[in-house]
Short mmCIF file of C-alpha atoms in Angstrom, two decimals:
data_model
loop_
_atom_site.label_atom_id
_atom_site.label_comp_id
_atom_site.label_asym_id
_atom_site.label_seq_id
_atom_site.Cartn_x
_atom_site.Cartn_y
_atom_site.Cartn_z
CA MET A 1152 20.73 36.00 -10.48
CA LEU A 1153 24.23 37.18 -9.68
CA SER A 1154 23.97 39.65 -12.48
CA ARG A 1155 21.24 41.43 -10.53
CA VAL A 1156 24.01 43.34 -8.77
CA VAL A 1157 25.58 44.32 -12.04
CA LEU A 1158 22.20 45.21 -13.47
CA SER A 1159 21.68 48.07 -11.11
CA ALA A 1160 24.97 49.66 -12.10
CA ALA A 1161 24.93 49.27 -15.84
CA ALA A 1162 23.11 51.41 -18.35
CA ALA A 1163 22.95 48.38 -20.52
CA ALA A 1164 19.88 47.39 -18.55
CA ALA A 1165 17.70 49.73 -20.56
CA PRO A 1166 18.98 48.66 -23.92
CA CYS A 1167 18.49 45.06 -22.78
CA LEU A 1168 14.79 45.50 -22.24
CA LYS A 1169 14.24 47.80 -25.18
CA ASN A 1170 16.19 45.58 -27.45
CA ALA A 1171 14.28 42.56 -26.28
CA ALA A 1172 11.08 44.32 -27.26
CA VAL A 1173 12.23 45.32 -30.72
CA LEU A 1174 14.66 42.66 -31.74
CA GLY A 1175 13.83 39.98 -29.16
CA PRO A 1176 12.84 37.20 -31.49
CA GLY A 1177 15.84 37.75 -33.68
CA VAL A 1178 18.30 37.70 -30.83
CA VAL A 1179 16.63 34.79 -29.14
CA GLN A 1180 16.61 32.87 -32.37
CA ALA A 1181 20.36 32.88 -32.40
CA THR A 1182 20.65 31.02 -29.10
CA ARG A 1183 17.37 29.11 -28.58
CA VAL A 1184 16.11 26.15 -30.45
CA PHE A 1185 12.41 25.70 -31.05
CA HIS A 1186 11.00 22.48 -29.69
CA THR A 1187 10.14 20.64 -32.86
CA GLY A 1188 9.01 17.21 -31.76
CA GLN A 1189 12.26 15.82 -30.46
CA PRO A 1190 14.04 18.09 -28.01
CA ARG A 1191 17.32 18.94 -29.66
CA LEU A 1192 18.66 20.70 -26.67
CA ALA A 1193 17.21 19.66 -23.37
CA PRO A 1194 17.32 21.16 -20.88
CA VAL A 1195 16.71 24.49 -22.48
CA PRO A 1196 19.88 26.56 -22.24
CA PRO A 1197 19.55 29.58 -20.02
CA LEU A 1198 18.35 32.86 -21.49
CA PRO A 1199 21.08 35.40 -21.97
CA GLU A 1200 21.26 37.94 -19.15
CA TYR A 1201 21.61 40.88 -21.46
CA GLY A 1202 20.29 41.39 -24.93
CA GLY A 1203 22.63 42.22 -27.75
CA LYS A 1204 24.38 45.53 -27.41
CA VAL A 1205 22.95 48.42 -29.41
CA ARG A 1206 24.03 51.89 -30.31
CA LEU A 1207 21.67 54.80 -30.39
CA GLY A 1208 19.21 52.37 -28.78
CA LEU A 1209 18.22 51.00 -32.17
CA ILE A 1210 21.07 49.61 -34.18
CA PRO A 1211 22.80 46.45 -33.07
CA GLU A 1212 26.50 46.46 -32.37
CA GLU A 1213 27.05 43.68 -34.90
CA PHE A 1214 26.36 46.09 -37.72
CA PHE A 1215 29.11 48.41 -36.53
CA GLN A 1216 31.50 45.52 -36.13
CA PHE A 1217 30.57 44.29 -39.58
CA LEU A 1218 31.54 47.62 -41.19
CA TYR A 1219 34.58 48.27 -39.01
CA PRO A 1220 37.21 46.47 -41.15
CA LYS A 1221 36.26 48.39 -44.28
CA THR A 1222 35.29 51.80 -43.00
CA GLY A 1223 36.74 52.12 -39.50
CA VAL A 1224 34.96 53.66 -36.57
CA THR A 1225 33.09 56.47 -38.33
CA GLY A 1226 31.87 54.34 -41.22
CA PRO A 1227 28.38 53.44 -39.98
CA TYR A 1228 27.72 56.99 -38.76
CA VAL A 1229 28.71 58.46 -42.12
CA LEU A 1230 26.57 55.87 -43.84
CA GLY A 1231 23.65 56.75 -41.59
CA THR A 1232 24.04 60.51 -42.11
CA GLY A 1233 24.44 60.14 -45.84
CA LEU A 1234 21.46 57.83 -46.20
CA SER A 1235 19.13 60.02 -44.11
CA LEU A 1236 20.21 63.21 -45.98
CA TYR A 1237 19.61 61.38 -49.25
CA PHE A 1238 16.15 60.25 -48.22
CA LEU A 1239 15.22 63.72 -46.95
CA SER A 1240 16.54 65.65 -49.93
CA LYS A 1241 15.06 63.37 -52.54
CA GLU A 1242 11.80 63.31 -50.64
CA ILE A 1243 11.94 59.53 -50.54
CA TYR A 1244 11.03 60.06 -46.91
CA VAL A 1245 8.42 62.83 -46.71
CA ILE A 1246 8.24 64.99 -43.60
CA THR A 1247 4.64 64.88 -42.44
CA PRO A 1248 2.93 65.53 -39.09
CA GLU A 1249 3.52 61.83 -38.48
CA THR A 1250 7.24 62.58 -38.34
CA PHE A 1251 6.88 64.87 -35.38
CA SER A 1252 4.63 62.51 -33.49
CA THR A 1253 7.06 59.68 -34.25
CA ILE A 1254 9.99 61.69 -32.95
CA THR A 1255 8.06 62.65 -29.81
CA VAL A 1256 6.79 59.16 -29.07
CA VAL A 1257 10.05 57.41 -29.78
CA GLY A 1258 11.95 60.00 -27.74
CA LEU A 1259 9.55 59.52 -24.86
CA ILE A 1260 9.87 55.75 -25.00
CA VAL A 1261 13.63 55.92 -25.08
CA TYR A 1262 13.64 58.34 -22.15
CA VAL A 1263 11.31 56.18 -20.00
CA ILE A 1264 13.20 53.01 -20.72
CA LYS A 1265 16.55 54.55 -20.07
CA LYS A 1266 15.37 56.01 -16.79
CA TYR A 1267 13.16 53.26 -15.34
CA GLY A 1268 14.18 50.22 -17.29
CA ALA A 1269 16.53 48.92 -14.66
CA SER A 1270 14.07 49.18 -11.78
CA ILE A 1271 11.25 47.59 -13.75
CA GLY A 1272 13.61 44.79 -14.70
CA GLU A 1273 14.52 44.29 -11.08
CA PHE A 1274 10.91 44.23 -9.96
CA LEU A 1275 9.94 41.61 -12.51
CA ASP A 1276 13.00 39.59 -11.71
CA LYS A 1277 12.07 39.69 -8.05
CA LEU A 1278 8.63 38.24 -8.83
CA ASN A 1279 10.28 35.46 -10.68
CA GLU A 1280 12.75 34.98 -7.90
CA GLU A 1281 9.95 34.47 -5.40
CA LYS A 1282 8.35 31.78 -7.51
CA ILE A 1283 11.65 30.03 -7.90
CA ALA A 1284 12.37 30.26 -4.18
CA GLN A 1285 9.03 28.62 -3.48
CA LEU A 1286 9.79 25.81 -5.88
CA GLU A 1287 13.22 25.45 -4.33
CA GLU A 1288 11.62 25.07 -0.91
CA VAL A 1289 9.33 22.38 -2.22
CA LYS A 1290 12.28 20.59 -3.71
CA GLN A 1291 14.27 20.74 -0.47
CA ALA A 1292 11.29 19.55 1.54
CA THR A 1293 10.81 16.63 -0.83
CA ILE A 1294 14.46 15.69 -0.60
CA LYS A 1295 14.37 15.86 3.19
CA GLN A 1296 11.22 13.77 3.31
CA ILE A 1297 12.73 11.06 1.17
CA GLN A 1298 15.89 11.14 3.24
CA ASP A 1299 13.88 10.76 6.44
CA ALA A 1300 11.99 7.84 4.96
CA ILE A 1301 15.27 6.14 4.06
CA ASP A 1302 16.67 6.72 7.53
CA MET A 1303 13.58 5.31 9.17
CA GLU A 1304 13.74 2.20 7.03
CA LYS A 1305 17.36 1.73 8.03
CA ALA A 1306 16.49 2.15 11.71
CA GLN A 1307 13.71 -0.42 11.42
CA GLN A 1308 16.15 -2.82 9.83
CA ALA A 1309 18.55 -2.30 12.71
CA LEU A 1310 15.77 -3.08 15.17
CA VAL A 1311 15.10 -6.34 13.42
CA GLN A 1312 18.46 -7.53 14.70
CA LYS A 1313 17.24 -7.18 18.26
CA ARG A 1314 13.99 -9.06 17.87
CA HIS A 1315 15.47 -12.16 19.43
CA TYR A 1316 15.46 -10.52 22.85
CA LEU A 1317 11.69 -10.85 23.00
CA PHE A 1318 11.90 -14.61 22.62
CA ASP A 1319 14.91 -14.85 24.90
CA VAL A 1320 12.90 -13.26 27.67
CA GLN A 1321 10.07 -15.69 27.12
CA ARG A 1322 12.38 -18.69 27.12
CA ASN A 1323 14.13 -17.43 30.23
CA ASN A 1324 10.81 -17.05 31.95
CA ILE A 1325 9.82 -20.59 31.04
CA ALA A 1326 13.13 -22.01 32.25
CA LEU A 1327 12.91 -20.06 35.49
CA ALA A 1328 9.35 -21.19 36.11
CA LEU A 1329 10.27 -24.82 35.53
CA GLU A 1330 13.27 -24.60 37.83
CA VAL A 1331 11.25 -22.90 40.52
CA THR A 1332 8.56 -25.60 40.31
CA TYR A 1333 11.12 -28.36 40.51
CA ARG A 1334 12.80 -26.90 43.54
CA GLU A 1335 9.49 -26.28 45.23
CA ARG A 1336 8.64 -29.94 44.77
CA LEU A 1337 11.96 -31.03 46.27
CA HIS A 1338 11.45 -28.81 49.23
CA ARG A 1339 7.92 -30.04 49.69
CA ALA A 1340 8.95 -33.68 49.75
CA TYR A 1341 11.60 -32.91 52.34
CA LYS A 1342 9.15 -31.00 54.48
CA GLU A 1343 6.55 -33.74 54.39
CA VAL A 1344 8.96 -36.49 55.35
CA LYS A 1345 10.44 -34.39 58.10
CA ASN A 1346 6.95 -33.61 59.35
CA ARG A 1347 6.04 -37.28 59.58
CA LEU A 1348 9.22 -38.16 61.45
CA ASP A 1349 8.86 -35.22 63.79
CA TYR A 1350 5.30 -36.23 64.44
CA HIS A 1351 6.36 -39.68 65.47
CA ILE A 1352 8.97 -38.29 67.79
CA SER A 1353 6.64 -35.78 69.39
CA VAL A 1354 3.94 -38.42 69.81
CA GLN A 1355 6.48 -40.61 71.54
CA ASN A 1356 7.56 -37.79 73.82
CA MET A 1357 4.02 -36.97 74.71
CA MET A 1358 3.19 -40.60 75.46
CA ARG A 1359 6.21 -40.91 77.72
CA ARG A 1360 5.33 -37.77 79.62
CA LYS A 1361 1.77 -38.89 80.03
CA GLU A 1362 2.94 -42.28 81.31
CA GLN A 1363 5.30 -40.61 83.75
CA GLU A 1364 2.64 -38.35 85.12
CA HIS A 1365 0.18 -41.14 85.37
CA MET A 1366 2.68 -43.32 87.17
CA ILE A 1367 3.51 -40.55 89.64
CA ASP A 1368 -0.13 -39.93 90.31
CA TRP A 1369 -0.77 -43.60 90.80
CA VAL A 1370 2.20 -43.98 93.16
CA GLU A 1371 1.10 -40.95 95.21
CA LYS A 1372 -2.40 -42.19 95.41
CA HIS A 1373 -1.33 -45.59 96.68
CA VAL A 1374 1.08 -44.10 99.16
CA VAL A 1375 -1.62 -41.90 100.56
CA GLN A 1376 -3.94 -44.86 100.69
CA SER A 1377 -1.40 -46.97 102.47
CA ILE A 1378 -1.01 -44.55 105.33
CA SER A 1379 -3.28 -46.31 107.93
CA ALA A 1380 -5.14 -44.34 110.55
CA GLN A 1381 -2.78 -45.31 113.29
CA GLN A 1382 0.31 -44.30 111.39
CA GLU A 1383 -1.35 -41.02 110.74
CA LYS A 1384 -1.89 -40.37 114.46
CA GLU A 1385 1.69 -41.28 115.30
CA THR A 1386 3.00 -39.10 112.54
CA ILE A 1387 0.95 -36.12 113.65
CA ALA A 1388 2.08 -36.55 117.35
CA LYS A 1389 5.70 -36.67 116.24
CA CYS A 1390 5.23 -33.61 114.11
CA ILE A 1391 3.76 -31.69 117.06
CA SER A 1392 6.62 -32.62 119.41
CA ASP A 1393 9.15 -31.66 116.74
CA LEU A 1394 7.44 -28.35 116.27
CA LYS A 1395 7.52 -27.69 120.07
CA LEU A 1396 11.21 -28.39 120.07
CA LEU A 1397 11.76 -26.07 117.20
CA ALA A 1398 9.68 -23.40 118.88
CA LYS A 1399 11.82 -23.59 122.03
CA LYS A 1400 14.92 -23.29 119.91
CA ALA A 1401 13.46 -20.42 118.06
CA GLN A 1402 12.50 -18.61 121.22
CA ALA A 1403 16.00 -19.04 122.44
CA GLN A 1404 17.58 -17.45 119.40
CA PRO A 1405 16.12 -13.94 119.30
CA VAL A 1406 17.00 -13.28 122.99
CA MET A 1407 20.64 -13.33 121.96
CA MET B 636 17.54 -34.89 42.27
CA ALA B 637 20.71 -34.11 40.44
CA GLY B 638 21.62 -30.47 40.26
CA ARG B 639 20.88 -28.97 36.81
CA LYS B 640 22.48 -25.95 35.37
CA LEU B 641 20.02 -23.19 34.67
CA ALA B 642 21.00 -21.73 31.33
CA LEU B 643 19.69 -18.18 31.26
CA LYS B 644 20.55 -15.86 28.42
CA THR B 645 21.54 -12.37 29.39
CA ILE B 646 18.90 -9.88 28.33
CA ASP B 647 19.58 -6.37 27.20
CA TRP B 648 16.52 -4.66 28.65
CA VAL B 649 17.12 -1.44 26.75
CA SER B 650 16.87 -3.22 23.41
CA PHE B 651 13.92 -5.20 24.67
CA VAL B 652 12.06 -1.99 25.35
CA GLU B 653 13.07 -0.59 21.97
CA ILE B 654 11.60 -3.37 19.88
CA ILE B 655 8.17 -3.38 21.49
CA PRO B 656 5.56 -1.41 19.54
CA ARG B 657 3.47 1.04 21.49
CA ASN B 658 0.29 -1.00 21.65
CA GLN B 659 2.01 -3.99 23.27
CA LYS B 660 3.74 -2.15 26.06
CA ALA B 661 1.48 -3.75 28.70
CA ILE B 662 2.45 -7.28 27.63
CA ALA B 663 6.10 -6.32 27.64
CA ASN B 664 5.83 -4.91 31.15
CA SER B 665 4.13 -8.04 32.39
CA LEU B 666 6.90 -10.16 30.85
CA LYS B 667 9.49 -8.05 32.58
CA SER B 668 7.75 -8.20 35.95
CA TRP B 669 7.28 -11.96 35.66
CA ASN B 670 10.96 -12.27 34.98
CA GLU B 671 11.81 -10.34 38.11
CA THR B 672 9.29 -12.24 40.25
CA LEU B 673 10.68 -15.57 39.12
CA HIS B 674 14.22 -14.43 39.80
CA THR B 675 13.37 -13.47 43.38
CA ARG B 676 11.51 -16.72 43.96
CA LEU B 677 14.43 -18.65 42.60
CA ALA B 678 16.79 -16.82 44.91
CA ASN B 679 14.62 -17.77 47.89
CA LEU B 680 14.74 -21.48 47.10
CA SER B 681 18.06 -23.22 47.61
CA GLU B 682 19.09 -25.70 44.96
CA LYS B 683 18.72 -28.73 47.21
CA PRO B 684 16.68 -29.09 50.36
CA PRO B 685 18.69 -29.66 53.56
CA ALA B 686 19.61 -33.29 54.30
CA ILE B 687 17.51 -35.20 56.84
CA ASP B 688 19.45 -36.36 59.91
CA TRP B 689 18.62 -40.07 59.77
CA ALA B 690 20.88 -41.04 62.63
CA TYR B 691 18.98 -38.83 65.09
CA TYR B 692 15.67 -40.17 63.96
CA LYS B 693 16.86 -43.73 64.06
CA ALA B 694 18.00 -43.27 67.63
CA ASN B 695 14.81 -41.64 68.82
CA VAL B 696 11.87 -43.16 67.02
CA ALA B 697 10.63 -46.15 68.92
CA LYS B 698 8.97 -47.96 66.12
CA ALA B 699 11.47 -50.26 64.63
CA GLY B 700 12.05 -50.13 60.96
CA LEU B 701 9.92 -47.00 60.46
CA VAL B 702 12.90 -44.76 60.05
CA ASP B 703 14.70 -47.26 57.85
CA ASP B 704 11.65 -47.61 55.73
CA PHE B 705 11.29 -43.83 55.34
CA GLU B 706 14.96 -43.46 54.60
CA LYS B 707 14.86 -46.06 51.87
CA LYS B 708 11.78 -44.61 50.27
CA TYR B 709 13.00 -41.02 50.54
CA ASN B 710 16.28 -41.84 48.89
CA ALA B 711 14.56 -43.76 46.18
CA LEU B 712 12.17 -40.91 45.51
CA LYS B 713 12.72 -39.16 42.23
CA ILE B 714 10.95 -35.87 41.81
CA PRO B 715 9.94 -35.57 38.20
CA VAL B 716 11.42 -32.64 36.40
CA PRO B 717 8.50 -30.60 35.16
CA GLU B 718 8.23 -31.14 31.47
CA ASP B 719 8.80 -28.25 29.14
CA LYS B 720 5.87 -27.95 26.79
CA TYR B 721 6.29 -24.28 26.05
CA THR B 722 9.79 -23.73 24.77
CA ALA B 723 8.76 -25.46 21.57
CA LEU B 724 5.96 -22.95 21.10
CA VAL B 725 8.29 -20.07 21.67
CA ASP B 726 10.79 -21.52 19.24
CA SER B 727 8.20 -21.96 16.53
CA GLU B 728 6.98 -18.41 17.11
CA GLU B 729 10.52 -17.19 16.85
CA LYS B 730 11.04 -19.02 13.57
CA GLU B 731 7.95 -17.39 12.15
CA ASP B 732 9.08 -14.07 13.42
CA VAL B 733 12.46 -14.54 11.78
CA LYS B 734 10.72 -15.31 8.51
CA ASN B 735 8.51 -12.25 8.84
CA CYS B 736 11.48 -10.10 9.68
CA ALA B 737 13.37 -11.38 6.66
CA ALA B 738 10.38 -10.58 4.46
CA PHE B 739 10.10 -7.14 6.05
CA VAL B 740 13.79 -6.48 5.55
CA SER B 741 13.64 -7.42 1.89
CA GLU B 742 10.58 -5.24 1.34
CA SER B 743 12.29 -2.49 3.22
CA GLN B 744 15.31 -2.81 0.94
CA VAL B 745 13.06 -2.53 -2.09
CA ARG B 746 11.49 0.57 -0.59
CA ILE B 747 14.90 2.02 0.12
CA GLN B 748 15.88 1.43 -3.52
CA GLU B 749 12.84 3.30 -4.69
CA TYR B 750 13.42 6.12 -2.29
CA GLU B 751 17.02 6.41 -3.41
CA LYS B 752 15.91 6.54 -7.04
CA GLN B 753 13.50 9.32 -6.23
CA LEU B 754 16.21 11.09 -4.27
CA GLU B 755 18.58 10.91 -7.22
CA LYS B 756 15.89 12.21 -9.51
CA MET B 757 15.20 15.13 -7.18
CA LYS B 758 18.84 15.97 -6.74
CA ASN B 759 19.53 15.98 -10.46
CA ILE B 760 16.83 18.29 -11.68
CA ILE B 761 17.92 21.26 -13.76
CA PRO B 762 17.98 24.65 -12.06
CA PHE B 763 14.55 26.20 -11.93
CA ASP B 764 15.44 29.25 -13.95
CA GLN B 765 16.31 27.08 -16.92
CA MET B 766 13.06 25.11 -16.80
CA THR B 767 10.00 25.39 -18.97
CA ILE B 768 6.52 24.77 -17.67
CA ASP B 769 6.59 21.34 -19.29
CA ASP B 770 9.76 20.45 -17.39
CA LEU B 771 8.15 21.62 -14.17
CA ASN B 772 5.10 19.44 -14.83
CA GLU B 773 7.33 16.44 -15.33
CA ILE B 774 9.14 16.91 -12.08
CA PHE B 775 6.16 17.94 -9.96
CA PRO B 776 3.16 16.31 -11.57
CA GLU B 777 0.83 18.17 -9.22
CA THR B 778 1.61 21.45 -10.97
CA LYS B 779 0.16 20.19 -14.24
CA LEU B 780 -2.93 22.17 -15.15
CA ASP B 781 -5.92 20.01 -15.98
CA LYS B 782 -7.04 21.35 -19.33
CA LYS B 783 -9.83 18.77 -19.63
CA LYS B 784 -11.51 19.57 -16.33
CA TYR B 785 -11.06 23.32 -16.60
CA PRO B 786 -10.96 24.05 -20.30
CA TYR B 787 -10.84 27.82 -19.83
CA TRP B 788 -7.95 29.82 -18.49
CA PRO B 789 -6.69 29.75 -15.75
CA HIS B 790 -7.32 25.98 -15.86
CA GLN B 791 -7.70 25.75 -12.11
CA PRO B 792 -10.31 26.85 -9.62
CA ILE B 793 -10.02 30.56 -8.90
CA GLU B 794 -9.21 29.89 -5.23
CA ASN B 795 -5.93 28.24 -6.15
CA LEU B 796 -4.44 31.31 -7.81
#
């Protein structure tokens, strides 16, 4: 993927694609292993970014390197020129109308690949990229999901430690209720006894008051009864004379 | 009527709320409110009732022996402590709960092991651009095309393309 940047700059992009078309299997064979039953090399090693280098778009670089020690730089070219002249002159290769169409077609192919090879390569790589990005997303989502599940399990385990609070509350409630009942009973006993005693005392008080009043009434009644008629007359006469005296005194006062 | 110590455990109400599942929130709230009600009632009742002033009553009640009699009986009175039938139930429930929790924790551990295995597997897959379709089908079994059900290409209903 990083090579995408390099791809746009290099002319080797075109040879890469063209070479893959012509010599693909051969090149691939050098680095890939066919899956024959047991995987010899798993995972599959990555495909090479670029195909083998070629010269003139057709002949692999290895050939030139192979001849270099013996014949130097110009060796393969001289060989090529000599061979083609030989074939032409001896009519081993006959020039027919096919020749011209071959030259035209091959030239056209080379031209198109050299010009548009890079962009086509990029476009196809982008399609692939999108698929891989999608898969990557799925992978990340799966990882996150599993992680969340693990975290939740851990949280639940932590909560288990606190379960005892539920029962503590219940036990507290029970203890409180019992204590409250007990105290209420104590208080009730006290109240009842106090009530009884207070009742006795208030009954006594009431009886005494009633007796007092009754006695007073009785004494008054008898006193009134005992005043005979004569005593009554004497008392009234005395009262009148006293009043007259008082009246004289009273008349005397305001004149001052 | 000896004074007894009321042994209340301190409750962390935050944790209490945390452990209750959603469908039992009403019960939890009623427990909490009961707790508060009982606390206030307890605060209203003193530990012992006030003492009765026997001397005053002895001096004032005319009936002889009544006050003495009451005093004797009152002092001899023992209020029964209400018996605790319910703590045992709560304890047995708690024991069961502890067992259940232990079982849950062990199952949870097993689940965590499995999850971690899956996590390792996911983290260690080869980069996607080095995979073949067979490798992809191993890792994500749902991508495997069912060649028996759809024998003709594209081996999946057209809508899925």
